[in-house]
Short mmCIF file of C-alpha atoms in Angstrom, two decimals:
data_model
loop_
_atom_site.label_atom_id
_atom_site.label_comp_id
_atom_site.label_asym_id
_atom_site.label_seq_id
_atom_site.Cartn_x
_atom_site.Cartn_y
_atom_site.Cartn_z
CA MET A 68 128.07 -15.28 -52.14
CA SER A 69 131.18 -13.22 -52.82
CA ARG A 70 133.70 -14.11 -55.57
CA ARG A 71 136.50 -14.45 -52.82
CA LYS A 72 134.51 -16.91 -50.66
CA THR A 73 133.37 -18.92 -53.91
CA GLU A 74 137.02 -19.28 -55.04
CA ARG A 75 138.24 -20.37 -51.61
CA LEU A 76 135.49 -23.04 -51.39
CA LEU A 77 136.40 -24.24 -54.90
CA ASN A 78 139.82 -24.46 -53.90
CA LEU A 79 138.99 -26.30 -50.84
CA VAL A 80 137.02 -28.92 -52.70
CA VAL A 81 139.68 -29.38 -55.17
CA CYS A 82 142.24 -29.89 -52.50
CA LEU A 83 140.17 -32.48 -50.66
CA LEU A 84 139.38 -34.37 -53.58
CA ALA A 85 142.71 -34.47 -54.98
CA THR A 86 144.19 -36.17 -51.81
CA ARG A 87 144.19 -39.74 -51.02
CA ARG A 88 144.56 -39.46 -47.28
CA TYR A 89 143.08 -37.06 -44.61
CA LEU A 90 144.54 -33.46 -44.57
CA THR A 91 144.59 -31.84 -41.18
CA ALA A 92 143.35 -28.26 -40.66
CA GLU A 93 146.94 -27.05 -40.75
CA GLN A 94 147.68 -28.76 -43.96
CA ILE A 95 144.60 -27.35 -45.66
CA ARG A 96 145.53 -23.81 -43.99
CA ARG A 97 148.96 -24.02 -46.20
CA ALA A 98 147.44 -25.49 -49.26
CA VAL A 99 144.41 -23.65 -49.83
CA PRO A 100 144.61 -19.82 -50.63
CA GLY A 101 142.36 -17.21 -48.83
CA TYR A 102 142.80 -18.38 -45.29
CA PRO A 103 143.85 -15.47 -42.78
CA ASP A 104 147.11 -15.88 -40.72
CA SER A 105 145.31 -15.64 -37.43
CA ASP A 106 144.71 -18.95 -35.66
CA GLU A 107 141.55 -17.84 -34.41
CA ALA A 108 140.34 -16.19 -37.55
CA PHE A 109 141.15 -19.33 -39.61
CA LYS A 110 139.62 -21.48 -37.17
CA ARG A 111 136.23 -19.61 -37.30
CA MET A 112 136.53 -19.25 -41.31
CA PHE A 113 137.18 -23.00 -41.84
CA GLU A 114 134.41 -24.15 -39.35
CA ARG A 115 131.97 -22.01 -41.69
CA ASP A 116 133.31 -23.49 -44.72
CA LYS A 117 132.82 -26.97 -43.70
CA GLU A 118 129.28 -26.11 -42.84
CA GLU A 119 128.80 -24.56 -46.21
CA LEU A 120 130.09 -27.48 -48.06
CA ARG A 121 127.73 -29.84 -45.99
CA GLU A 122 124.76 -27.69 -46.86
CA LEU A 123 125.61 -27.83 -50.58
CA GLY A 124 125.85 -31.52 -50.35
CA VAL A 125 129.42 -32.19 -50.53
CA PRO A 126 130.36 -35.42 -48.70
CA LEU A 127 133.17 -34.12 -46.42
CA GLU A 128 134.67 -37.21 -44.57
CA VAL A 129 136.18 -36.59 -41.37
CA GLY A 130 138.97 -39.30 -40.04
CA SER A 131 142.53 -39.94 -39.30
CA ASP A 132 145.58 -41.48 -41.34
CA GLN A 133 148.43 -42.64 -39.26
CA GLN A 134 150.39 -43.23 -42.31
CA GLY A 135 149.71 -40.12 -44.40
CA GLY A 136 151.64 -37.68 -41.97
CA GLY A 137 148.82 -36.81 -39.85
CA GLY A 138 149.08 -39.29 -37.09
CA GLU A 139 146.01 -39.58 -34.85
CA GLU A 140 145.18 -35.92 -35.78
CA ILE A 141 141.80 -35.51 -37.12
CA GLY A 142 141.74 -34.73 -40.94
CA TYR A 143 139.43 -34.29 -43.79
CA ARG A 144 138.99 -35.62 -47.39
CA ILE A 145 136.06 -35.91 -50.20
CA PRO A 146 135.96 -39.38 -51.48
CA PRO A 147 135.77 -38.97 -55.22
CA GLN A 148 133.48 -41.92 -55.73
CA ALA A 149 130.99 -40.10 -53.30
CA TYR A 150 131.23 -36.78 -54.77
CA GLU A 151 131.01 -37.91 -58.34
CA LEU A 152 127.76 -37.78 -60.59
CA PRO A 153 126.41 -41.02 -62.16
CA ASP A 154 126.77 -41.38 -65.80
CA VAL A 155 124.54 -39.27 -67.99
CA HIS A 156 122.52 -41.28 -70.45
CA LEU A 157 120.07 -39.53 -72.96
CA THR A 158 118.36 -40.81 -75.90
CA PRO A 159 118.92 -38.88 -79.13
CA ASP A 160 115.60 -37.41 -78.84
CA GLU A 161 116.19 -36.02 -75.26
CA ALA A 162 119.46 -34.75 -76.33
CA ALA A 163 117.84 -32.94 -79.36
CA VAL A 164 115.19 -31.36 -76.96
CA LEU A 165 118.01 -29.97 -74.74
CA GLY A 166 119.98 -28.64 -77.79
CA LEU A 167 116.84 -27.11 -79.10
CA ALA A 168 115.92 -25.34 -75.64
CA ALA A 169 119.48 -23.99 -75.13
CA ARG A 170 119.04 -22.21 -78.37
CA VAL A 171 115.71 -20.61 -77.56
CA TRP A 172 117.06 -18.07 -75.20
CA GLN A 173 118.28 -14.66 -77.05
CA ARG A 174 118.55 -12.82 -73.65
CA ALA A 175 122.38 -12.90 -72.50
CA SER A 176 121.61 -13.84 -68.88
CA MET A 177 119.67 -16.76 -70.03
CA ALA A 178 122.27 -17.69 -72.87
CA GLU A 179 125.09 -17.99 -70.26
CA ALA A 180 123.22 -20.45 -68.09
CA ALA A 181 122.01 -22.41 -71.21
CA SER A 182 125.60 -22.74 -72.84
CA GLY A 183 127.06 -23.68 -69.52
CA ALA A 184 124.48 -26.45 -69.10
CA LEU A 185 125.44 -27.71 -72.73
CA LEU A 186 129.09 -27.59 -71.97
CA LYS A 187 128.72 -29.75 -68.73
CA LEU A 188 126.71 -32.32 -70.80
CA ARG A 189 129.24 -32.59 -73.56
CA ALA A 190 132.22 -32.96 -70.99
CA ALA A 191 130.13 -36.04 -69.68
CA GLY A 192 130.08 -37.63 -73.16
CA VAL A 193 126.62 -36.47 -74.17
CA GLU A 194 126.12 -35.07 -77.66
CA THR A 195 123.43 -32.34 -77.67
CA ASP A 196 123.90 -30.77 -81.08
CA ALA A 197 121.73 -32.49 -83.33
CA PRO A 198 121.14 -30.39 -86.25
CA THR A 199 119.97 -33.19 -88.47
CA ALA A 200 117.12 -34.08 -85.98
CA VAL A 201 116.02 -30.44 -85.46
CA GLY A 202 114.78 -28.46 -88.41
CA ILE A 203 113.62 -25.26 -86.55
CA GLU A 204 115.69 -22.55 -84.88
CA PRO A 205 113.37 -20.90 -82.28
CA ARG A 206 113.87 -17.61 -80.75
CA VAL A 207 111.88 -16.26 -77.76
CA ASN A 208 112.07 -12.63 -77.13
CA THR A 209 112.38 -11.55 -73.47
CA GLN A 210 113.04 -7.57 -73.98
CA ASP A 211 110.85 -6.76 -71.11
CA PRO A 212 113.19 -5.19 -68.54
CA SER A 213 111.31 -6.89 -65.86
CA PHE A 214 111.82 -10.48 -67.01
CA PRO A 215 115.13 -11.21 -65.35
CA ALA A 216 113.91 -9.83 -61.88
CA LEU A 217 110.48 -11.80 -62.13
CA TRP A 218 112.44 -15.03 -63.38
CA GLU A 219 114.81 -14.97 -60.47
CA ALA A 220 111.99 -14.35 -57.86
CA VAL A 221 110.21 -17.45 -59.25
CA ARG A 222 113.28 -19.37 -59.11
CA ASP A 223 114.02 -18.27 -55.63
CA GLY A 224 110.47 -18.52 -54.19
CA ARG A 225 110.72 -14.70 -53.22
CA PRO A 226 107.69 -12.26 -53.14
CA VAL A 227 108.08 -9.05 -55.33
CA ALA A 228 106.39 -5.58 -55.56
CA PHE A 229 106.11 -3.37 -58.63
CA ASP A 230 104.12 -0.63 -60.36
CA TYR A 231 101.55 -1.83 -62.68
CA GLN A 232 99.46 0.09 -65.30
CA GLY A 233 96.28 -1.49 -66.08
CA ILE A 234 94.52 -1.59 -69.34
CA GLY A 235 92.92 2.00 -69.99
CA ARG A 236 94.61 3.39 -67.11
CA THR A 237 96.81 6.46 -67.13
CA SER A 238 98.27 6.05 -63.62
CA VAL A 239 100.21 3.05 -62.07
CA ALA A 240 99.24 1.23 -58.94
CA ARG A 241 101.38 -0.60 -56.61
CA ARG A 242 101.11 -4.39 -56.62
CA HIS A 243 102.47 -6.94 -54.26
CA LEU A 244 102.75 -10.53 -55.82
CA GLU A 245 103.89 -13.99 -54.82
CA PRO A 246 104.95 -15.16 -58.27
CA TRP A 247 104.41 -18.76 -59.45
CA GLY A 248 105.67 -18.69 -62.90
CA VAL A 249 106.56 -16.80 -65.89
CA VAL A 250 104.72 -17.88 -69.18
CA SER A 251 104.99 -16.67 -72.93
CA ARG A 252 101.52 -16.13 -74.43
CA ARG A 253 100.95 -15.21 -78.28
CA GLY A 254 104.50 -13.49 -78.24
CA ARG A 255 103.77 -11.67 -74.76
CA TRP A 256 105.06 -12.44 -71.33
CA TYR A 257 103.09 -12.88 -68.09
CA VAL A 258 103.76 -13.45 -64.52
CA VAL A 259 101.23 -15.59 -62.71
CA GLY A 260 100.96 -15.41 -58.94
CA PHE A 261 98.88 -14.65 -55.84
CA ASP A 262 98.05 -11.00 -55.53
CA ARG A 263 98.26 -10.10 -51.85
CA ASP A 264 96.38 -6.90 -52.52
CA ARG A 265 93.44 -8.76 -54.15
CA ASP A 266 93.98 -11.89 -52.06
CA GLU A 267 93.54 -14.06 -55.22
CA GLN A 268 95.69 -15.56 -58.03
CA ARG A 269 96.10 -12.92 -60.93
CA VAL A 270 98.09 -12.59 -64.21
CA PHE A 271 100.04 -9.53 -64.94
CA ARG A 272 101.59 -8.74 -68.40
CA LEU A 273 105.21 -7.72 -68.07
CA SER A 274 104.99 -5.02 -70.66
CA ARG A 275 102.55 -3.16 -68.32
CA ILE A 276 105.02 -3.30 -65.44
CA VAL A 277 106.63 0.28 -64.90
CA GLY A 278 109.92 0.62 -63.33
CA ASP A 279 111.95 -1.71 -61.38
CA VAL A 280 110.59 -5.01 -59.78
CA ARG A 281 111.76 -4.99 -56.11
CA ALA A 282 111.86 -8.13 -53.67
CA ASP A 283 109.18 -7.91 -51.12
CA GLY A 284 110.10 -10.76 -48.69
CA PRO A 285 112.71 -13.50 -48.17
CA ALA A 286 113.72 -16.09 -50.73
CA GLY A 287 111.77 -19.55 -50.14
CA SER A 288 108.68 -17.82 -48.56
CA VAL A 289 106.68 -18.49 -51.79
CA THR A 290 105.23 -21.86 -52.35
CA VAL A 291 103.19 -22.81 -55.58
CA PRO A 292 100.00 -24.51 -54.23
CA ASP A 293 99.43 -28.15 -55.26
CA GLY A 294 97.48 -28.63 -58.52
CA VAL A 295 98.33 -25.34 -59.74
CA ASP A 296 99.04 -25.11 -63.70
CA VAL A 297 100.58 -21.91 -64.19
CA ARG A 298 100.56 -22.22 -68.13
CA ARG A 299 96.82 -23.08 -68.18
CA ILE A 300 96.19 -20.12 -65.75
CA ALA A 301 98.05 -17.83 -68.25
CA PHE A 302 96.38 -19.20 -71.19
CA ASP A 303 92.82 -19.12 -69.78
CA TRP A 304 93.14 -15.50 -68.72
CA GLY A 305 93.45 -13.00 -71.62
CA ASP A 306 93.15 -9.23 -71.90
CA PRO A 307 89.47 -8.02 -72.32
CA PRO A 308 88.71 -7.33 -75.97
CA SER A 309 89.40 -3.72 -76.32
CA GLU A 310 86.86 -1.43 -78.22
CA PRO A 311 88.11 0.33 -81.52
CA ARG A 312 89.55 3.96 -80.60
CA PRO A 313 90.43 6.83 -82.85
CA ALA A 314 94.07 8.04 -82.84
CA THR A 315 94.95 11.50 -84.23
CA VAL A 316 98.26 11.59 -85.86
CA ARG A 317 100.13 13.89 -88.22
CA LEU A 318 101.61 12.48 -91.39
CA ARG A 319 104.82 14.02 -93.40
CA ARG A 320 103.14 14.86 -96.72
CA GLY A 321 104.67 12.48 -99.31
CA ALA A 322 105.41 9.85 -96.71
CA ALA A 323 103.79 7.21 -94.63
CA GLN A 324 101.93 5.70 -97.38
CA GLY A 325 100.90 2.61 -95.15
CA PRO A 326 98.93 4.76 -92.48
CA ARG A 327 97.53 6.82 -95.21
CA ARG A 328 95.89 3.82 -97.05
CA TRP A 329 93.60 3.20 -94.07
CA ALA A 330 93.27 6.56 -92.49
CA ARG A 331 90.02 8.56 -92.40
CA ASP A 332 89.36 12.36 -92.50
CA VAL A 333 93.00 13.08 -93.94
CA ARG A 334 93.37 16.91 -94.17
CA PRO A 335 96.20 19.45 -94.22
CA ALA A 336 97.77 20.29 -90.74
CA GLU A 337 97.47 23.61 -89.20
CA GLY A 338 100.70 25.26 -88.39
CA ASP A 339 104.42 23.87 -88.65
CA GLY A 340 105.26 20.19 -88.05
CA PRO A 341 107.34 19.10 -85.05
CA GLU A 342 110.26 21.47 -83.91
CA GLY A 343 109.03 23.81 -86.70
CA ASP A 344 110.92 21.88 -89.49
CA GLY A 345 109.08 23.72 -92.20
CA GLY A 346 107.88 20.59 -93.77
CA ALA A 347 104.27 20.01 -94.93
CA TRP A 348 102.11 17.88 -92.95
CA ASP A 349 98.59 16.29 -92.91
CA GLU A 350 96.40 15.28 -90.05
CA ALA A 351 94.55 12.06 -89.98
CA VAL A 352 92.59 9.76 -87.83
CA LEU A 353 93.42 6.07 -87.47
CA THR A 354 91.49 3.45 -85.61
CA PHE A 355 93.13 0.97 -83.38
CA ARG A 356 92.32 -1.32 -80.46
CA ASP A 357 95.43 -2.23 -78.39
CA ALA A 358 98.15 0.64 -77.99
CA GLU A 359 101.03 -1.45 -77.49
CA ARG A 360 100.29 -3.66 -80.62
CA PHE A 361 99.74 -0.62 -82.66
CA ALA A 362 102.93 1.51 -81.43
CA PRO A 363 105.53 -0.76 -83.30
CA TYR A 364 103.93 -0.28 -86.39
CA LEU A 365 103.57 3.51 -86.20
CA ALA A 366 107.27 3.54 -85.02
CA ARG A 367 108.35 2.09 -88.12
CA PHE A 368 107.80 5.50 -89.89
CA ALA A 369 109.96 7.25 -87.58
CA ALA A 370 109.91 11.03 -87.94
CA ASP A 371 107.08 10.82 -90.68
CA VAL A 372 104.45 9.94 -88.12
CA VAL A 373 103.48 11.98 -85.00
CA VAL A 374 100.82 10.58 -82.65
CA LEU A 375 98.76 13.61 -81.22
CA ASP A 376 96.22 11.54 -79.28
CA PRO A 377 95.47 9.55 -77.42
CA PRO A 378 98.24 9.89 -74.48
CA ASP A 379 98.77 6.09 -74.11
CA LEU A 380 99.37 5.54 -77.63
CA ARG A 381 101.75 8.54 -77.95
CA GLU A 382 103.66 7.34 -74.92
CA ALA A 383 103.90 3.77 -76.30
CA VAL A 384 105.34 4.94 -79.47
CA ILE A 385 107.78 7.09 -77.76
CA GLN A 386 108.95 4.22 -75.50
CA HIS A 387 109.24 2.08 -78.58
CA LEU A 388 111.65 4.63 -80.34
CA LYS A 389 113.52 4.88 -77.31
CA SER A 390 114.20 1.28 -76.82
CA VAL A 391 115.09 0.87 -80.41
CA LEU A 392 117.55 3.74 -80.46
CA ALA A 393 118.87 2.51 -77.12
CA CYS A 394 119.89 -0.84 -78.61
CA ALA A 395 121.41 1.01 -81.54
CA GLY A 396 123.38 3.40 -79.31
CA ARG A 397 121.98 6.50 -80.57
CA PRO A 398 120.37 9.64 -79.06
CA ALA A 399 116.96 9.15 -77.56
CA ALA A 400 113.66 10.30 -79.06
CA GLU A 401 112.32 13.66 -78.91
CA PRO A 402 109.56 14.36 -76.41
CA ASP A 403 107.10 14.61 -79.33
CA GLY A 404 108.03 11.07 -80.45
CA THR A 405 110.08 11.90 -83.49
CA VAL A 406 113.71 11.32 -83.99
CA SER A 407 115.77 14.31 -84.19
CA PRO A 408 118.36 14.80 -86.99
CA ARG A 409 120.92 16.39 -84.69
#
């Protein structure tokens, strides 16, 4: 819905709520901004607006008011008693849970909705901020770029398509999913749904989604089957245990003491360091299991550690450095995964 249409419908609701008598179409036309001057165009737009309000559940009442200036002509109004919500009554524990849930989200797109909900509750006389009852301040990290699109797809019941890089694969595959829910498990986010390509329910880790998540069908076309527990599916499913793998890295001489403590086969590196910086480097072998878990650790050492092999770990470190630099508003990492001092 466009902003202009939203403002017009809002003004129409306010106008019809504020009156005690029935307003004719011509009176509404003069009182509500946004309607065209042409009679035919106004009639068509007003008819669409009335249907829109009814679909939104607004109790639009049609009648006449001989003493209200409209005579026998048909008019419209919204009875306040039929439009108002009943009083909201929450126990202290329920209010505390709502306040806690609103503070969970760090992402701006979620924070706006949460703060708006709290504002409405406070306007209704419900106190939701109970710091004495809540002794923790939780945070949910939703930095995966695909999270907003998948959350909206679950909300709207819309199928999606995306490129996915499975465990141990160097290429991506196109997947078509009917999403049922997005779940956080052990600090990672997963989407649960029906995989149209495999014709079965599947779980996908958001950090393995490459590129944008695209809509792949109309809203309302996805229905969660009865009895499906999305959270249980996500928790029962797990990444298969990874076998230990070797990683060949370069460590700047005199730096990166953490990796050095548990590295093996440390020896002076042949040739110059990255970009021929003239510094002294060592070459070492580290053992790891999960590239995405290991990459943030190596990225802490910035330009003092360069991953040579395997390619998936190298790429994971580069992407982590790029995301950190993007958040800081600084230039991106160099192709070799180091941070250029330029």
